[in-house]
Amino acid sequence: MSAAPVLAQSSPKGLEWCLRRNCSITPRQLLWLYASLCVVSGGLSGFFWWHGAPFVAGFSGLELLAVGVAFVCYARHAADRERLVFDGRVLSVEVELAGRVERLEFDRSSVRVDASAAEAGALVVLQARDRSIAIGRHLRPEHRRVLGREIQSALCGQWLGRGVASAV
């Protein structure tokens, strides 16, 4: 069995967790791919139009529209991320999904980490009074438990770096 990863990084602001989607292509690269697909498809449909098959252009347009919609959906979520910063007093959580950013700040003494659901692969929930937020979307289910324990250890003042994660 391999050791569990340490997800936190030390930064000038304190302890930081930055969780991002694993995207194989950036939105800019996707735009270039779509443009080249349009050029090739347009050239082929123009060739068939010239040779007496005008319906190919219509089907080519529908195909490009469907692929374009799929690419836009992908590109909207390419920059999704979750960023947590703990400065010793306050845990700041910033979640970006499809361009919408949600920011919450939790006082160290009032935040509760519910990592029990993470044992079953669900998201880690941070709660304080009437506010809560679920995090860990971009982690494999088995690493969510590690995230919950790291946050809990940091909040309790027991952050030991690799020592916390290896106890999982």
mmCIF file of N, CA and C in Angstrom, residues 3-51:
data_model
loop_
_atom_site.group_PDB
_atom_site.id
_atom_site.type_symbol
_atom_site.label_atom_id
_atom_site.label_comp_id
_atom_site.label_asym_id
_atom_site.label_seq_id
_atom_site.Cartn_x
_atom_site.Cartn_y
_atom_site.Cartn_z
ATOM 1 N N ALA A 3 1.795 5.323 0.397
ATOM 2 C CA ALA A 3 1.440 6.370 1.352
ATOM 3 C C ALA A 3 0.459 7.336 0.708
ATOM 4 N N ALA A 4 -0.448 7.845 1.509
ATOM 5 C CA ALA A 4 -1.420 8.814 1.022
ATOM 6 C C ALA A 4 -0.709 10.127 0.726
ATOM 7 N N PRO A 5 -1.185 10.893 -0.247
ATOM 8 C CA PRO A 5 -0.525 12.158 -0.594
ATOM 9 C C PRO A 5 -0.776 13.232 0.458
ATOM 10 N N VAL A 6 0.128 14.164 0.552
ATOM 11 C CA VAL A 6 -0.077 15.358 1.358
ATOM 12 C C VAL A 6 -0.615 16.407 0.405
ATOM 13 N N LEU A 7 -1.792 16.914 0.686
ATOM 14 C CA LEU A 7 -2.456 17.828 -0.231
ATOM 15 C C LEU A 7 -2.153 19.291 0.067
ATOM 16 N N ALA A 8 -1.750 19.599 1.291
ATOM 17 C CA ALA A 8 -1.510 20.990 1.689
ATOM 18 C C ALA A 8 -0.109 21.434 1.299
ATOM 19 N N GLN A 9 0.013 22.729 1.046
ATOM 20 C CA GLN A 9 1.293 23.364 0.743
ATOM 21 C C GLN A 9 1.455 24.542 1.697
ATOM 22 N N SER A 10 2.675 24.763 2.144
ATOM 23 C CA SER A 10 2.941 25.963 2.938
ATOM 24 C C SER A 10 3.103 27.135 1.988
ATOM 25 N N SER A 11 2.509 28.251 2.334
ATOM 26 C CA SER A 11 2.613 29.457 1.516
ATOM 27 C C SER A 11 2.813 30.646 2.459
ATOM 28 N N PRO A 12 3.167 31.809 1.923
ATOM 29 C CA PRO A 12 3.324 32.993 2.781
ATOM 30 C C PRO A 12 2.036 33.343 3.532
ATOM 31 N N LYS A 13 0.890 32.965 2.988
ATOM 32 C CA LYS A 13 -0.387 33.264 3.625
ATOM 33 C C LYS A 13 -0.725 32.263 4.723
ATOM 34 N N GLY A 14 -0.054 31.131 4.739
ATOM 35 C CA GLY A 14 -0.343 30.076 5.710
ATOM 36 C C GLY A 14 -0.336 28.726 5.026
ATOM 37 N N LEU A 15 -1.241 27.885 5.428
ATOM 38 C CA LEU A 15 -1.375 26.561 4.845
ATOM 39 C C LEU A 15 -2.402 26.644 3.723
ATOM 40 N N GLU A 16 -2.092 26.080 2.558
ATOM 41 C CA GLU A 16 -2.949 26.263 1.396
ATOM 42 C C GLU A 16 -3.214 24.937 0.698
ATOM 43 N N TRP A 17 -4.473 24.746 0.327
ATOM 44 C CA TRP A 17 -4.878 23.610 -0.486
ATOM 45 C C TRP A 17 -5.446 24.189 -1.775
ATOM 46 N N CYS A 18 -4.927 23.754 -2.916
ATOM 47 C CA CYS A 18 -5.433 24.211 -4.207
ATOM 48 C C CYS A 18 -5.816 22.970 -5.005
ATOM 49 N N LEU A 19 -7.105 22.787 -5.204
ATOM 50 C CA LEU A 19 -7.631 21.605 -5.879
ATOM 51 C C LEU A 19 -8.225 22.031 -7.211
ATOM 52 N N ARG A 20 -7.701 21.477 -8.296
ATOM 53 C CA ARG A 20 -8.147 21.863 -9.641
ATOM 54 C C ARG A 20 -8.610 20.650 -10.426
ATOM 55 N N ARG A 21 -9.383 20.929 -11.461
ATOM 56 C CA ARG A 21 -9.788 19.885 -12.401
ATOM 57 C C ARG A 21 -8.553 19.426 -13.165
ATOM 58 N N ASN A 22 -8.565 18.195 -13.574
ATOM 59 C CA ASN A 22 -7.497 17.666 -14.406
ATOM 60 C C ASN A 22 -7.931 17.829 -15.859
ATOM 61 N N CYS A 23 -7.530 18.921 -16.477
ATOM 62 C CA CYS A 23 -7.922 19.222 -17.860
ATOM 63 C C CYS A 23 -6.754 18.956 -18.796
ATOM 64 N N SER A 24 -7.030 18.216 -19.840
ATOM 65 C CA SER A 24 -5.968 17.868 -20.778
ATOM 66 C C SER A 24 -5.761 18.926 -21.857
ATOM 67 N N ILE A 25 -6.700 19.848 -21.984
ATOM 68 C CA ILE A 25 -6.592 20.864 -23.025
ATOM 69 C C ILE A 25 -7.164 22.184 -22.473
ATOM 70 N N THR A 26 -6.477 23.271 -22.741
ATOM 71 C CA THR A 26 -6.938 24.571 -22.259
ATOM 72 C C THR A 26 -8.033 25.109 -23.173
ATOM 73 N N PRO A 27 -8.827 26.059 -22.706
ATOM 74 C CA PRO A 27 -9.860 26.636 -23.574
ATOM 75 C C PRO A 27 -9.293 27.263 -24.847
ATOM 76 N N ARG A 28 -8.111 27.865 -24.764
ATOM 77 C CA ARG A 28 -7.498 28.457 -25.963
ATOM 78 C C ARG A 28 -7.128 27.374 -26.984
ATOM 79 N N GLN A 29 -6.563 26.282 -26.513
ATOM 80 C CA GLN A 29 -6.231 25.170 -27.409
ATOM 81 C C GLN A 29 -7.497 24.575 -28.004
ATOM 82 N N LEU A 30 -8.550 24.527 -27.211
ATOM 83 C CA LEU A 30 -9.830 24.008 -27.679
ATOM 84 C C LEU A 30 -10.398 24.895 -28.783
ATOM 85 N N LEU A 31 -10.220 26.204 -28.653
ATOM 86 C CA LEU A 31 -10.678 27.125 -29.690
ATOM 87 C C LEU A 31 -9.936 26.882 -31.000
ATOM 88 N N TRP A 32 -8.615 26.690 -30.918
ATOM 89 C CA TRP A 32 -7.831 26.406 -32.125
ATOM 90 C C TRP A 32 -8.250 25.064 -32.743
ATOM 91 N N LEU A 33 -8.514 24.085 -31.918
ATOM 92 C CA LEU A 33 -8.974 22.795 -32.422
ATOM 93 C C LEU A 33 -10.306 22.943 -33.141
ATOM 94 N N TYR A 34 -11.220 23.702 -32.540
ATOM 95 C CA TYR A 34 -12.531 23.908 -33.156
ATOM 96 C C TYR A 34 -12.409 24.686 -34.467
ATOM 97 N N ALA A 35 -11.543 25.688 -34.499
ATOM 98 C CA ALA A 35 -11.344 26.461 -35.727
ATOM 99 C C ALA A 35 -10.799 25.577 -36.849
ATOM 100 N N SER A 36 -9.839 24.724 -36.510
ATOM 101 C CA SER A 36 -9.293 23.827 -37.549
ATOM 102 C C SER A 36 -10.339 22.823 -37.992
ATOM 103 N N LEU A 37 -11.181 22.357 -37.080
ATOM 104 C CA LEU A 37 -12.263 21.447 -37.447
ATOM 105 C C LEU A 37 -13.253 22.133 -38.379
ATOM 106 N N CYS A 38 -13.539 23.413 -38.124
ATOM 107 C CA CYS A 38 -14.440 24.179 -38.992
ATOM 108 C C CYS A 38 -13.854 24.346 -40.392
ATOM 109 N N VAL A 39 -12.563 24.611 -40.468
ATOM 110 C CA VAL A 39 -11.918 24.783 -41.771
ATOM 111 C C VAL A 39 -11.970 23.487 -42.579
ATOM 112 N N VAL A 40 -11.622 22.378 -41.943
ATOM 113 C CA VAL A 40 -11.628 21.082 -42.650
ATOM 114 C C VAL A 40 -13.041 20.701 -43.052
ATOM 115 N N SER A 41 -13.982 20.813 -42.113
ATOM 116 C CA SER A 41 -15.358 20.437 -42.407
ATOM 117 C C SER A 41 -15.966 21.364 -43.468
ATOM 118 N N GLY A 42 -15.664 22.662 -43.366
ATOM 119 C CA GLY A 42 -16.152 23.606 -44.373
ATOM 120 C C GLY A 42 -15.573 23.320 -45.751
ATOM 121 N N GLY A 43 -14.301 22.960 -45.793
ATOM 122 C CA GLY A 43 -13.682 22.626 -47.080
ATOM 123 C C GLY A 43 -14.312 21.394 -47.717
ATOM 124 N N LEU A 44 -14.536 20.375 -46.896
ATOM 125 C CA LEU A 44 -15.163 19.154 -47.427
ATOM 126 C C LEU A 44 -16.598 19.405 -47.863
ATOM 127 N N SER A 45 -17.362 20.154 -47.078
ATOM 128 C CA SER A 45 -18.754 20.410 -47.471
ATOM 129 C C SER A 45 -18.796 21.302 -48.718
ATOM 130 N N GLY A 46 -17.846 22.239 -48.844
ATOM 131 C CA GLY A 46 -17.771 23.056 -50.063
ATOM 132 C C GLY A 46 -17.443 22.207 -51.284
ATOM 133 N N PHE A 47 -16.549 21.231 -51.115
ATOM 134 C CA PHE A 47 -16.212 20.316 -52.212
ATOM 135 C C PHE A 47 -17.449 19.553 -52.672
ATOM 136 N N PHE A 48 -18.214 19.009 -51.707
ATOM 137 C CA PHE A 48 -19.409 18.248 -52.071
ATOM 138 C C PHE A 48 -20.493 19.148 -52.648
ATOM 139 N N TRP A 49 -20.593 20.369 -52.163
ATOM 140 C CA TRP A 49 -21.550 21.325 -52.716
ATOM 141 C C TRP A 49 -21.218 21.573 -54.189
ATOM 142 N N TRP A 50 -19.953 21.778 -54.463
ATOM 143 C CA TRP A 50 -19.481 22.040 -55.823
ATOM 144 C C TRP A 50 -19.807 20.881 -56.763
ATOM 145 N N HIS A 51 -19.782 19.654 -56.211
ATOM 146 C CA HIS A 51 -20.041 18.464 -57.027
ATOM 147 C C HIS A 51 -21.501 18.022 -56.989
#
